[in-house]
mmCIF file of C-alpha atoms in Angstrom:
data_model
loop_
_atom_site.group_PDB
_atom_site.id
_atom_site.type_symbol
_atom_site.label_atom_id
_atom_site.label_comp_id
_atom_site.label_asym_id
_atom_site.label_seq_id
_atom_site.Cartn_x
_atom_site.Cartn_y
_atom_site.Cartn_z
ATOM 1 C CA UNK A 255 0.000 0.000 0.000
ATOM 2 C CA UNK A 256 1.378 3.360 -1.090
ATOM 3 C CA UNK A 257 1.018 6.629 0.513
ATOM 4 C CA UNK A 258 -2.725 7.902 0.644
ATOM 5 C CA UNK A 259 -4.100 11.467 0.795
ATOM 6 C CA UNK A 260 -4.498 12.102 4.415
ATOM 7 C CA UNK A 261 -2.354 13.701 7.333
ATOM 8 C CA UNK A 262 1.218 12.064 8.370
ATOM 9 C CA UNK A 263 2.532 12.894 10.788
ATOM 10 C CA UNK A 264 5.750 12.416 12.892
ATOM 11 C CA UNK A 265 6.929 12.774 17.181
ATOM 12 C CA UNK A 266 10.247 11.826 16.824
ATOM 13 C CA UNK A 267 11.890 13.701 13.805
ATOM 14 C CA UNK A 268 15.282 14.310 13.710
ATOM 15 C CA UNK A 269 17.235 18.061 13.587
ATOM 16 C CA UNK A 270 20.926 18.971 13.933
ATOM 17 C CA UNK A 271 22.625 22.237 13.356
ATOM 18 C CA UNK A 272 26.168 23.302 13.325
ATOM 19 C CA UNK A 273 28.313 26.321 14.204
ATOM 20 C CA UNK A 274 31.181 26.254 12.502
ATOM 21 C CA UNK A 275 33.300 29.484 14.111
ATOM 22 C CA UNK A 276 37.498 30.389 14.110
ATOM 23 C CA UNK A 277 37.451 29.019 17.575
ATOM 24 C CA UNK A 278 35.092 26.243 18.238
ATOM 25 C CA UNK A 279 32.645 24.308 16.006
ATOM 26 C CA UNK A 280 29.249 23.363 17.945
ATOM 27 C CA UNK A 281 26.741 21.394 17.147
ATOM 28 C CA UNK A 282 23.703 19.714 18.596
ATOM 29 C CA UNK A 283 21.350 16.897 18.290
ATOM 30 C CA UNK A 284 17.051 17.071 18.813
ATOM 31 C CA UNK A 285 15.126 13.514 18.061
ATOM 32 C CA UNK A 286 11.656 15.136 19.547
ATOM 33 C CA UNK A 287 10.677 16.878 16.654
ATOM 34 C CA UNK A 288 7.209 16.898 15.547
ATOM 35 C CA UNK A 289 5.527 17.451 12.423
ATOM 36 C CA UNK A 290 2.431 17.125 10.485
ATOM 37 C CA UNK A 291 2.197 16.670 6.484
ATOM 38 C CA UNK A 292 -1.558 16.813 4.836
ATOM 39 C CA UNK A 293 -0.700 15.298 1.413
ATOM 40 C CA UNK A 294 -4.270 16.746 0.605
ATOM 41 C CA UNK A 295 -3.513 20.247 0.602
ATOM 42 C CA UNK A 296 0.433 19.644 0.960
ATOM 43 C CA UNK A 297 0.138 21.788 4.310
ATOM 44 C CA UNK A 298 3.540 20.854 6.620
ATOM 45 C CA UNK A 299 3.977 22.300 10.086
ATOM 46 C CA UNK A 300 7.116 21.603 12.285
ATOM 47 C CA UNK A 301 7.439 21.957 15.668
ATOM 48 C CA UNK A 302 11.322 22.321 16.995
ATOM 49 C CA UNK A 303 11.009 21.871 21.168
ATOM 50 C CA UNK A 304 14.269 24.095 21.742
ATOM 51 C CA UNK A 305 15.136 22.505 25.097
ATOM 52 C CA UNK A 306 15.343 19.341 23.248
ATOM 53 C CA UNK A 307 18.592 20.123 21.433
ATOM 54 C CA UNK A 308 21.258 17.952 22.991
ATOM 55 C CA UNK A 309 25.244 18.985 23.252
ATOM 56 C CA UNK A 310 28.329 17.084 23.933
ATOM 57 C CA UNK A 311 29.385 19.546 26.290
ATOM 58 C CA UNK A 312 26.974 20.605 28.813
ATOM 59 C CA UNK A 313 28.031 24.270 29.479
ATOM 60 C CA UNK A 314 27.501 25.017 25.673
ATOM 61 C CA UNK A 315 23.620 23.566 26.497
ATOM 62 C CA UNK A 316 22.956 25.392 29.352
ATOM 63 C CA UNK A 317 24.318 28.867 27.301
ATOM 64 C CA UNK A 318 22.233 28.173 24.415
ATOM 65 C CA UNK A 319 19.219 27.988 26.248
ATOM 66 C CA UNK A 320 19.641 30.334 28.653
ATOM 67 C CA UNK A 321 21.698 33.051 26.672
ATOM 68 C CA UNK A 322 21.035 32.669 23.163
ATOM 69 C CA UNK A 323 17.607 30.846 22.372
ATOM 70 C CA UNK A 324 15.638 32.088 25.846
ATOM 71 C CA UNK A 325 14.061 29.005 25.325
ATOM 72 C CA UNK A 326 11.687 29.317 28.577
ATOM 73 C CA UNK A 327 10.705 32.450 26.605
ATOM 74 C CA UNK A 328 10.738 31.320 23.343
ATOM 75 C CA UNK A 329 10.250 26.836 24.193
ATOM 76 C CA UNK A 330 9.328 26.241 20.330
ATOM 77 C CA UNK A 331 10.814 26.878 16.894
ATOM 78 C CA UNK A 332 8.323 26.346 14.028
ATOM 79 C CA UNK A 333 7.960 25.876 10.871
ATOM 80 C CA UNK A 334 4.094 26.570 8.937
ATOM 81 C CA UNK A 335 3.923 25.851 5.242
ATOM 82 C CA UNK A 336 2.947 24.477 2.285
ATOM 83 C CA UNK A 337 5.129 22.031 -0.553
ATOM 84 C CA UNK A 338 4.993 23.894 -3.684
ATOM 85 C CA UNK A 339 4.910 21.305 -5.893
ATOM 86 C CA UNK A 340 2.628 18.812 -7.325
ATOM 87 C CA UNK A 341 3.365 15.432 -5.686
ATOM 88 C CA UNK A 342 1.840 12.341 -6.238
ATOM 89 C CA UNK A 343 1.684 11.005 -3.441
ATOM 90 C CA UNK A 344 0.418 7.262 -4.590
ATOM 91 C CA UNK A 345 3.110 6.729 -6.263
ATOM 92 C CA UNK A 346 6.906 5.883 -4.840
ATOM 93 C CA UNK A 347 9.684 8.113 -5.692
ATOM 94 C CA UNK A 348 11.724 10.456 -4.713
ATOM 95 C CA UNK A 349 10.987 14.378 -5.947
ATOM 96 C CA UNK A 350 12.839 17.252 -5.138
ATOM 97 C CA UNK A 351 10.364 20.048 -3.353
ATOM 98 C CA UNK A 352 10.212 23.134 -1.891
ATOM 99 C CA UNK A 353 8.115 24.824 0.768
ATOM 100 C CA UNK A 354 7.394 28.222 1.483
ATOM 101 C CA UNK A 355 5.899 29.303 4.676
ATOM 102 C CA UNK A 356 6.711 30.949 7.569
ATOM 103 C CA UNK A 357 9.781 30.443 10.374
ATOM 104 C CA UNK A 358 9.675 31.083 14.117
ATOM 105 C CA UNK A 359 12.377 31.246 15.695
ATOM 106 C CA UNK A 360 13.172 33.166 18.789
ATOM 107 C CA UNK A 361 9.844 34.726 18.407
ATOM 108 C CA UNK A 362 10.665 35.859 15.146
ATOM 109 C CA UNK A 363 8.280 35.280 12.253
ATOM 110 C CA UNK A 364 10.341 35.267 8.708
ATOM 111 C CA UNK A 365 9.056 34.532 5.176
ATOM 112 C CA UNK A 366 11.195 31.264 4.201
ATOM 113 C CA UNK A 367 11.448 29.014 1.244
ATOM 114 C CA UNK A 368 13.315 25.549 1.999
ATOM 115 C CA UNK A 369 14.341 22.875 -0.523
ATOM 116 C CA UNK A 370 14.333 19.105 0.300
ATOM 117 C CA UNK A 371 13.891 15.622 -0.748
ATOM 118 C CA UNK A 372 10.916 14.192 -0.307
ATOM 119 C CA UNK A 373 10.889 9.899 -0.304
ATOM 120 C CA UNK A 374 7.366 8.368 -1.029
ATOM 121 C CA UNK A 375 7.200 4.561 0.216
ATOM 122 C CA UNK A 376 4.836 1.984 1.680
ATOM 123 C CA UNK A 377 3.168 3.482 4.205
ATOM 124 C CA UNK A 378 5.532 5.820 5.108
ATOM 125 C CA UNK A 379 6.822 9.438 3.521
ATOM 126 C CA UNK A 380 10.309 11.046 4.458
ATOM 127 C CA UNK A 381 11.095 14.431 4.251
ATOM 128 C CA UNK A 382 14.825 15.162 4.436
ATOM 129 C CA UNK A 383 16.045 18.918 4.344
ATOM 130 C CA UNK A 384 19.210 21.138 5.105
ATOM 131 C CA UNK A 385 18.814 24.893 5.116
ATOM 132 C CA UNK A 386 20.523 27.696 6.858
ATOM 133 C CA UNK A 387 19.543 30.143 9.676
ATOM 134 C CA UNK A 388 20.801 33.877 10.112
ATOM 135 C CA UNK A 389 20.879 34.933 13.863
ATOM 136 C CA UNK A 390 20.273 38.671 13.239
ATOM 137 C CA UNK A 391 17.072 37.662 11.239
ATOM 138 C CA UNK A 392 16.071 36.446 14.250
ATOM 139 C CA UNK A 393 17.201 38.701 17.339
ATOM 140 C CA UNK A 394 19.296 36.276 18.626
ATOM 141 C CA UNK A 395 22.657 37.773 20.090
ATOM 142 C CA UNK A 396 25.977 36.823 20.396
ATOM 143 C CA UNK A 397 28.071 38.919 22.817
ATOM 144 C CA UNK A 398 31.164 40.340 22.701
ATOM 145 C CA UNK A 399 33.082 37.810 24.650
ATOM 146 C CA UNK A 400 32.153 34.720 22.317
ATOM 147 C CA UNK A 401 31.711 36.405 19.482
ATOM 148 C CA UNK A 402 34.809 34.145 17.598
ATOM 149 C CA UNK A 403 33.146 31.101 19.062
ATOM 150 C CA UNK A 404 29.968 30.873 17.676
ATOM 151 C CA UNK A 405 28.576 31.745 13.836
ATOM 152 C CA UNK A 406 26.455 34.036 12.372
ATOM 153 C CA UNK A 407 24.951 31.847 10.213
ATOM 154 C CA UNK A 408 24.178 28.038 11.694
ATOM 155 C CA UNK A 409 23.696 25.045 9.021
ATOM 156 C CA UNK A 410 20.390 22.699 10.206
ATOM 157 C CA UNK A 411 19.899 19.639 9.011
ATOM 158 C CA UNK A 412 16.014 17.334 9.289
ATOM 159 C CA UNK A 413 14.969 14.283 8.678
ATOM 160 C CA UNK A 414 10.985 13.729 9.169
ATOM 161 C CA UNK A 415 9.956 10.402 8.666
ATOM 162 C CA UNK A 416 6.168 10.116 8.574
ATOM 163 C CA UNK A 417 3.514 7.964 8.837
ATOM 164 C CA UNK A 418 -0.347 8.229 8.883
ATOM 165 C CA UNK A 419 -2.034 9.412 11.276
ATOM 166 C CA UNK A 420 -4.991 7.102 12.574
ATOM 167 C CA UNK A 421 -8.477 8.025 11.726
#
């Protein structure tokens, strides 16, 4: 059985991003990720729980969330959209997309268009996409002091692997 038109969704998506800076490269692991996908309408919406992000080193966590993201301010990133191109979504394949929608992050709405690769199986769709995040676009500031240790622009990486959603 091949993909059907109805809502997919996805609690345990993957998302990584990396810093690469002239004094220390950072990066971080989330596997809570949620996400919807209505192949119907080809609405997606992703929800990033910021707390979620995991570091190897601790002290980098505990600054991201506290310094940087605010993220008992600001506990979600999100992502509300729709896949600009035709898919058909009965029929296995991959096809390269696009989705344009809107980014929160920090509290910051921005206009965004992301590419990725979406995979079309047996009961299952996977969305796999690597895009690239400005800090200033979204108020988040670096100060003074680690300014050399941490990027202006971080790489993210996501892999969404769907299923349907019961009826």
């Amino acid at each position: 059985m091949y993909a059907q038109q109805g809502i997919y969704s996805t609690s345990s998506g993957k998302m990584s991003f990396f810093s690469k800076a002239p004094l220390e490269d950072i990066n971080a692991r989330n596997d809570k990720v949620f996400s919807q996908l209505n192949t119907s309408n080809k609405e997606i919406a992703v929800k990033v729980p910021v707390r979620q992000f995991f570091f190897s080193n601790k002290l980098m966590q505990e600054h991201f969330n506290e310094n940087y993201m605010e993220s008992r301010r600001f506990p979600y990133a999100t992502f509300k959209g729709k896949i600009n191109e035709d898919i058909d979504f009965s029929k296995t394949g991959t096809y390269d997309v696009s989705a344009s929608g809107i980014l929160n992050v920090h509290g910051v709405n921005q206009k965004r268009t992301f590419k990725g690769t979406l995979k079309v199986a047996p009961n299952s769709i996977v969305l796999d996409t690597h895009f690239d995040v400005k800090l200033q676009d979204h108020k988040i500031k670096i100060p003074r002091l680690v300014f050399n240790k941490i990027a202006e622009v971080i790489s993210v990486s996501s892999s969404l692997n769907y299923s349907q959603s019961e009826k």
